[in-house]
Coordinates of C-alpha atoms in Angstrom, one line a residue:
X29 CA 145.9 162.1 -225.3
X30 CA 143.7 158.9 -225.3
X31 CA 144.9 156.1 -227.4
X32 CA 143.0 156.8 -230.1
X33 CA 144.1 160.7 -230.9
X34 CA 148.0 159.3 -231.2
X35 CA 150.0 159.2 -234.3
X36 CA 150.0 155.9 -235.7
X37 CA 153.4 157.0 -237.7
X38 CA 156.0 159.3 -236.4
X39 CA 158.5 160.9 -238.9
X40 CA 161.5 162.9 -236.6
X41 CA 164.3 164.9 -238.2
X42 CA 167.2 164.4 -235.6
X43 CA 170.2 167.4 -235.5
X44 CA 173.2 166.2 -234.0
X45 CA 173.4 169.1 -231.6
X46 CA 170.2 167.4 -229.4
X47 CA 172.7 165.4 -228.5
X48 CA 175.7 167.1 -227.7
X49 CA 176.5 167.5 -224.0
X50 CA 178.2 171.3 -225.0
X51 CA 174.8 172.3 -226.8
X52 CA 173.7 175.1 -224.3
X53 CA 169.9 173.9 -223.8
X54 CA 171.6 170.7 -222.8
X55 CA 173.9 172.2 -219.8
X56 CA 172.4 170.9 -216.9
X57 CA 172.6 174.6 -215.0
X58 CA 170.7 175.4 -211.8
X59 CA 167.9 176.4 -214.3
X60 CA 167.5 173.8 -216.4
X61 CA 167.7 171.1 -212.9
X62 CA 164.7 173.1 -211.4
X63 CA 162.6 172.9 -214.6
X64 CA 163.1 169.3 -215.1
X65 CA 162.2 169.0 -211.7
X66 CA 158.9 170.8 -212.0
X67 CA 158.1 168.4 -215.7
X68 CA 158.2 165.2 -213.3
X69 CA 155.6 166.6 -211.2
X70 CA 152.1 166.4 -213.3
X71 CA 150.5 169.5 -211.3
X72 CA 152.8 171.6 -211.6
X73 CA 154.1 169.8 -215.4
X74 CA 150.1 171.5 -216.5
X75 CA 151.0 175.2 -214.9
X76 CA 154.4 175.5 -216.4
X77 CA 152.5 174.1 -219.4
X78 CA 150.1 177.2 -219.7
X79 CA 153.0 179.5 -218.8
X80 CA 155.1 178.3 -221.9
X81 CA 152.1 178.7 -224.1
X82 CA 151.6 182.0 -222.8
X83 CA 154.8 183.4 -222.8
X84 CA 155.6 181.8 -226.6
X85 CA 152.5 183.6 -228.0
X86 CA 153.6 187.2 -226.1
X87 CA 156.5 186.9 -227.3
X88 CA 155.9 186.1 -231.4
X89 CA 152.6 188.9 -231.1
X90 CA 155.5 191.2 -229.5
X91 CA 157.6 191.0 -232.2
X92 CA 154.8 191.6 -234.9
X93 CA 154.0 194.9 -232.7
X94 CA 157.4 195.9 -233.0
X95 CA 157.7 195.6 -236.8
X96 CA 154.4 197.5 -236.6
X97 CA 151.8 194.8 -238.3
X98 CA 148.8 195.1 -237.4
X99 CA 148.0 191.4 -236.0
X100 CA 145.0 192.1 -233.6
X101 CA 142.8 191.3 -236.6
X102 CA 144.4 188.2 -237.0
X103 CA 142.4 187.5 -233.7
X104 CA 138.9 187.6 -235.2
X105 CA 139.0 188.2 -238.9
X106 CA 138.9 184.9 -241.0
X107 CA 141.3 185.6 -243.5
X108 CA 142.4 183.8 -246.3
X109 CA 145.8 183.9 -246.1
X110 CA 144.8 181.5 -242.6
X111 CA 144.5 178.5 -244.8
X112 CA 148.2 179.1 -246.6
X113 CA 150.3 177.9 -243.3
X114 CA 150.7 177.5 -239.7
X115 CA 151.5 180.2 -237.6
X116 CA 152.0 184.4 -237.9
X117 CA 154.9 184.1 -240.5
X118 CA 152.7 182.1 -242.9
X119 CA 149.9 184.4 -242.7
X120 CA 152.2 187.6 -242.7
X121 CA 154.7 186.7 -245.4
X122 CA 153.4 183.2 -247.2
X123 CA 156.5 181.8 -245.5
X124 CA 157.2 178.6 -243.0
X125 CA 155.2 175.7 -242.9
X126 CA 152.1 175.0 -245.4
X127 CA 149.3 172.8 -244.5
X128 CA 150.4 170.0 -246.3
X129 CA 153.6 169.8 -244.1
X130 CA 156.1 171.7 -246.7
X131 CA 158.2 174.4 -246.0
X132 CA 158.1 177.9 -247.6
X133 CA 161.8 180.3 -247.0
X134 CA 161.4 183.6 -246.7
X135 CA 162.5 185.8 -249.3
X136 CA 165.3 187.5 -247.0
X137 CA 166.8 183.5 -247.0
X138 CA 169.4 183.7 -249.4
X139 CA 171.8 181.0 -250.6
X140 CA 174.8 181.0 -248.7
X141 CA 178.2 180.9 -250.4
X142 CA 180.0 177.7 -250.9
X143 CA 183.0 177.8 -248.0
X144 CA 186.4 176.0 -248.6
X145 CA 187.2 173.4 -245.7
X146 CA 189.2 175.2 -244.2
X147 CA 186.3 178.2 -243.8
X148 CA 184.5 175.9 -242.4
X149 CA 187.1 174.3 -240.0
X150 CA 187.3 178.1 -238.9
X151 CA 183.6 178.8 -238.6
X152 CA 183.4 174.9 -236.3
X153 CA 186.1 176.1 -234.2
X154 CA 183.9 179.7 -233.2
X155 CA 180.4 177.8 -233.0
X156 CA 179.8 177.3 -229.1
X157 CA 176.6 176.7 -230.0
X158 CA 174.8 174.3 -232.0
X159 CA 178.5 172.9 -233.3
X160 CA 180.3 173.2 -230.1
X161 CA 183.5 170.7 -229.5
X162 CA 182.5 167.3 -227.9
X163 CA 183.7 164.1 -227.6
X164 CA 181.1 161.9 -226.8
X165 CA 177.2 161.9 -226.5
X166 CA 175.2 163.7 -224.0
X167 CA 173.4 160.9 -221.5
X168 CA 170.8 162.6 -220.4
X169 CA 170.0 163.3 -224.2
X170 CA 170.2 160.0 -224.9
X171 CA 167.7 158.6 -221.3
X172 CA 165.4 161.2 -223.4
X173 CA 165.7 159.8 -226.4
X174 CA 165.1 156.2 -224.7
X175 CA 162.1 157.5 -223.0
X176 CA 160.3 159.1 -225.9
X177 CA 161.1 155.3 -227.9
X178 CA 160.0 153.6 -225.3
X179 CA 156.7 155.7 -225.1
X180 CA 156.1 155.4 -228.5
X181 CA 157.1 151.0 -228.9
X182 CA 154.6 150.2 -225.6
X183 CA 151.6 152.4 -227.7
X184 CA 152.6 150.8 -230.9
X185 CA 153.5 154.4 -232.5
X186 CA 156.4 153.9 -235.4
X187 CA 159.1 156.0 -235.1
X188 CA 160.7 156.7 -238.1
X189 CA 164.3 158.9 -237.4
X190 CA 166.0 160.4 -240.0
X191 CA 169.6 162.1 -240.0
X192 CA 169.5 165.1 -242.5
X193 CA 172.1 165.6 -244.7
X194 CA 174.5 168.4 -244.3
X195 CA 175.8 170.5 -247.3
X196 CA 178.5 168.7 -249.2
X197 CA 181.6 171.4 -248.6
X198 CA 180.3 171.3 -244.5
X199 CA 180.1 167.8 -244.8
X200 CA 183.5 167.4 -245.7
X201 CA 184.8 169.9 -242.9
X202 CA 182.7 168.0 -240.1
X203 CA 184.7 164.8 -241.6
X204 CA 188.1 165.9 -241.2
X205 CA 188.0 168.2 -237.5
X206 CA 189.5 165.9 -235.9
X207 CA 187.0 166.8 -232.5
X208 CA 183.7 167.6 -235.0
X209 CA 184.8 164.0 -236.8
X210 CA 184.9 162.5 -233.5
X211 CA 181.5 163.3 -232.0
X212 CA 179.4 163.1 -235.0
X213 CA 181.0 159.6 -235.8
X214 CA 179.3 158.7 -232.7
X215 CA 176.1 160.5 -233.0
X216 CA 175.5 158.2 -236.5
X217 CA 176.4 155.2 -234.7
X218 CA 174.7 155.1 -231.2
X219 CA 171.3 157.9 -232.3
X220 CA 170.3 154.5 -235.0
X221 CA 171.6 152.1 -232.4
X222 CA 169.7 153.3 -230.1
X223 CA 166.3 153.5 -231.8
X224 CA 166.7 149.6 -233.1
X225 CA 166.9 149.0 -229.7
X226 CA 163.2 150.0 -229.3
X227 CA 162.2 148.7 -232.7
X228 CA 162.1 151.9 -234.2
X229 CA 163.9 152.5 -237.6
X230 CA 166.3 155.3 -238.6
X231 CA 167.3 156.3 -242.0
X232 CA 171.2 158.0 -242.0
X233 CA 171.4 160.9 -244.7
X234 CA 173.9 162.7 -242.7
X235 CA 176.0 162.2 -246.4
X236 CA 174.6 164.1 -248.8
X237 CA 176.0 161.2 -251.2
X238 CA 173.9 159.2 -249.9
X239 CA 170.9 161.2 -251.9
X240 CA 173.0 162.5 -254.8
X241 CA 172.8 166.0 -253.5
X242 CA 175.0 168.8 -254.4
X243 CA 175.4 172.4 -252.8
X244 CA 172.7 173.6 -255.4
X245 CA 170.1 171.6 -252.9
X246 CA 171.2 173.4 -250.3
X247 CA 170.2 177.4 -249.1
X248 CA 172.9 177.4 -246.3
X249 CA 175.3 174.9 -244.9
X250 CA 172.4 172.3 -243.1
X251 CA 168.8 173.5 -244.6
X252 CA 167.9 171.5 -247.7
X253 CA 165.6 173.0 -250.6
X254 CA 162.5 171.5 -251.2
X255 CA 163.8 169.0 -254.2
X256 CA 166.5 167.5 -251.0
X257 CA 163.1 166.9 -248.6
X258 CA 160.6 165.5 -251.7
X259 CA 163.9 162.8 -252.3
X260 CA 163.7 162.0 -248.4
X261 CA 159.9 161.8 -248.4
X262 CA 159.6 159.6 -251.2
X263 CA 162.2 157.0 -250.0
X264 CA 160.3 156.6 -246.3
X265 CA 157.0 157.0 -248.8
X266 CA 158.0 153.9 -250.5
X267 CA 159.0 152.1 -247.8
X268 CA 156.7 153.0 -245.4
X269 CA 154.3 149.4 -245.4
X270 CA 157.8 147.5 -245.1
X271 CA 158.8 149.5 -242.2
X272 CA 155.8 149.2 -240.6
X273 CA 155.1 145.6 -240.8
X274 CA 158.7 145.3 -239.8
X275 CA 158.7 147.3 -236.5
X276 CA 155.6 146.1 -235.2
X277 CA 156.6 142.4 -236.1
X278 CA 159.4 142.6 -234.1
X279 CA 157.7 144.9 -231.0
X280 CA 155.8 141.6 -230.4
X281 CA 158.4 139.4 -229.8

């Protein structure tokens, strides 16, 4: 992009699983080496590119075909339901992200039940996935993360990060696994460190104290209602002209 078409402000939602060296999409395998290999290269970066985009779109048509909608006409018609979101699920079912950046559930998402601690202590020690046991932060997450700031500070892009808040009954479970406690301790202290370090600012919310929220905000155990994401856009709203003047003060020292 030239310097013009970039973001001037850039709002990121950071999950603590980017960063754990367990999450599998972080497991350097075979796989994952070669690929990162072919991104460094900027021939090849463009094919694998065009393959991505390719293979994303077969896949989400693929699944419409199997649920039997018809999408072809979604191809040439100019519907109206084009103008309610982004992407197939917004036109289908008036569901995931509007135009104006919120965010629409599906019907089919229903509250989950509030868990004791110890149902949740249970459910951490099966989840190999997004929750998996770690003890420290993933490097080559965090040379990424580095990167992306650095991009961003030398094109005078502000980053704004924000840790989202987790439900408060799998909030208090994440606090007292010892391993879970352990690892996401240090994802709230070095993710923010690390951004100050580019000048970029970073809002912690990982507490849902820390926005008055209770499990009523909440449809499942990490994925706020839309009352939990108005409270976090108004705070950075508000302090959006001090942030800025702030980070790009300091990126010119």
């Amino acid at each position: 992009l030239k310097t013009e078409e970039l973001p001037k402000v850039i709002v990121w939602g950071i999950d603590p699983w980017m960063f754990n060296p367990n999450y599998p999409p972080n497991l350097q395998s075979f796989r994952q080496q070669f690929w990162d290999g072919i991104n460094r290269n900027a021939v090849l970066r463009g094919f694998y590119g065009f393959y991505q985009l390719v293979e994303g779109r077969w896949k989400a048509y693929d699944l419409l075909v199997k649920e039997k909608k018809n999408w072809l006409r979604f191809l040439f018609e100019n519907d109206a339901r084009a103008a309610a979101g982004i992407g197939l699920n917004a036109k289908f079912f008036y569901t995931g992200f509007a135009v104006d950046g919120s965010f629409v559930y599906p019907p089919t998402q229903q509250d989950d039940a509030v868990k004791s601690t110890a149902q949740w202590q249970e459910y951490l020690l099966n989840d190999h996935y997004r929750f998996a046991a770690a003890d420290r932060l993933d490097e080559v997450a965090l040379q990424k993360l580095g990167g992306f700031l650095q991009y961003c500070h030398e094109r005078e892009i502000v980053v704004i990060g924000v840790l989202l808040p987790f439900r408060p009954d799998f909030f208090q479970a994440l606090a007292e696994d010892a391993q879970s406690a352990s690892f996401f301790k240090k994802f709230r202290q070095e993710v923010p460190q690390a951004m100050h370090r580019f000048y970029a600012h970073c809002y912690d919310y990982s507490s849902p104290g820390s926005l008055g929220l209770t499990a009523g905000d909440f449809i499942d155990n990490n994925h706020m209602k839309p009352a939990g994401f108005d409270k976090i856009c108004r705070t950075i709203e508000n302090d959006l002209d001090k942030v800025m003047i702030t980070t790009l003060s300091l990126s010119k020292k």
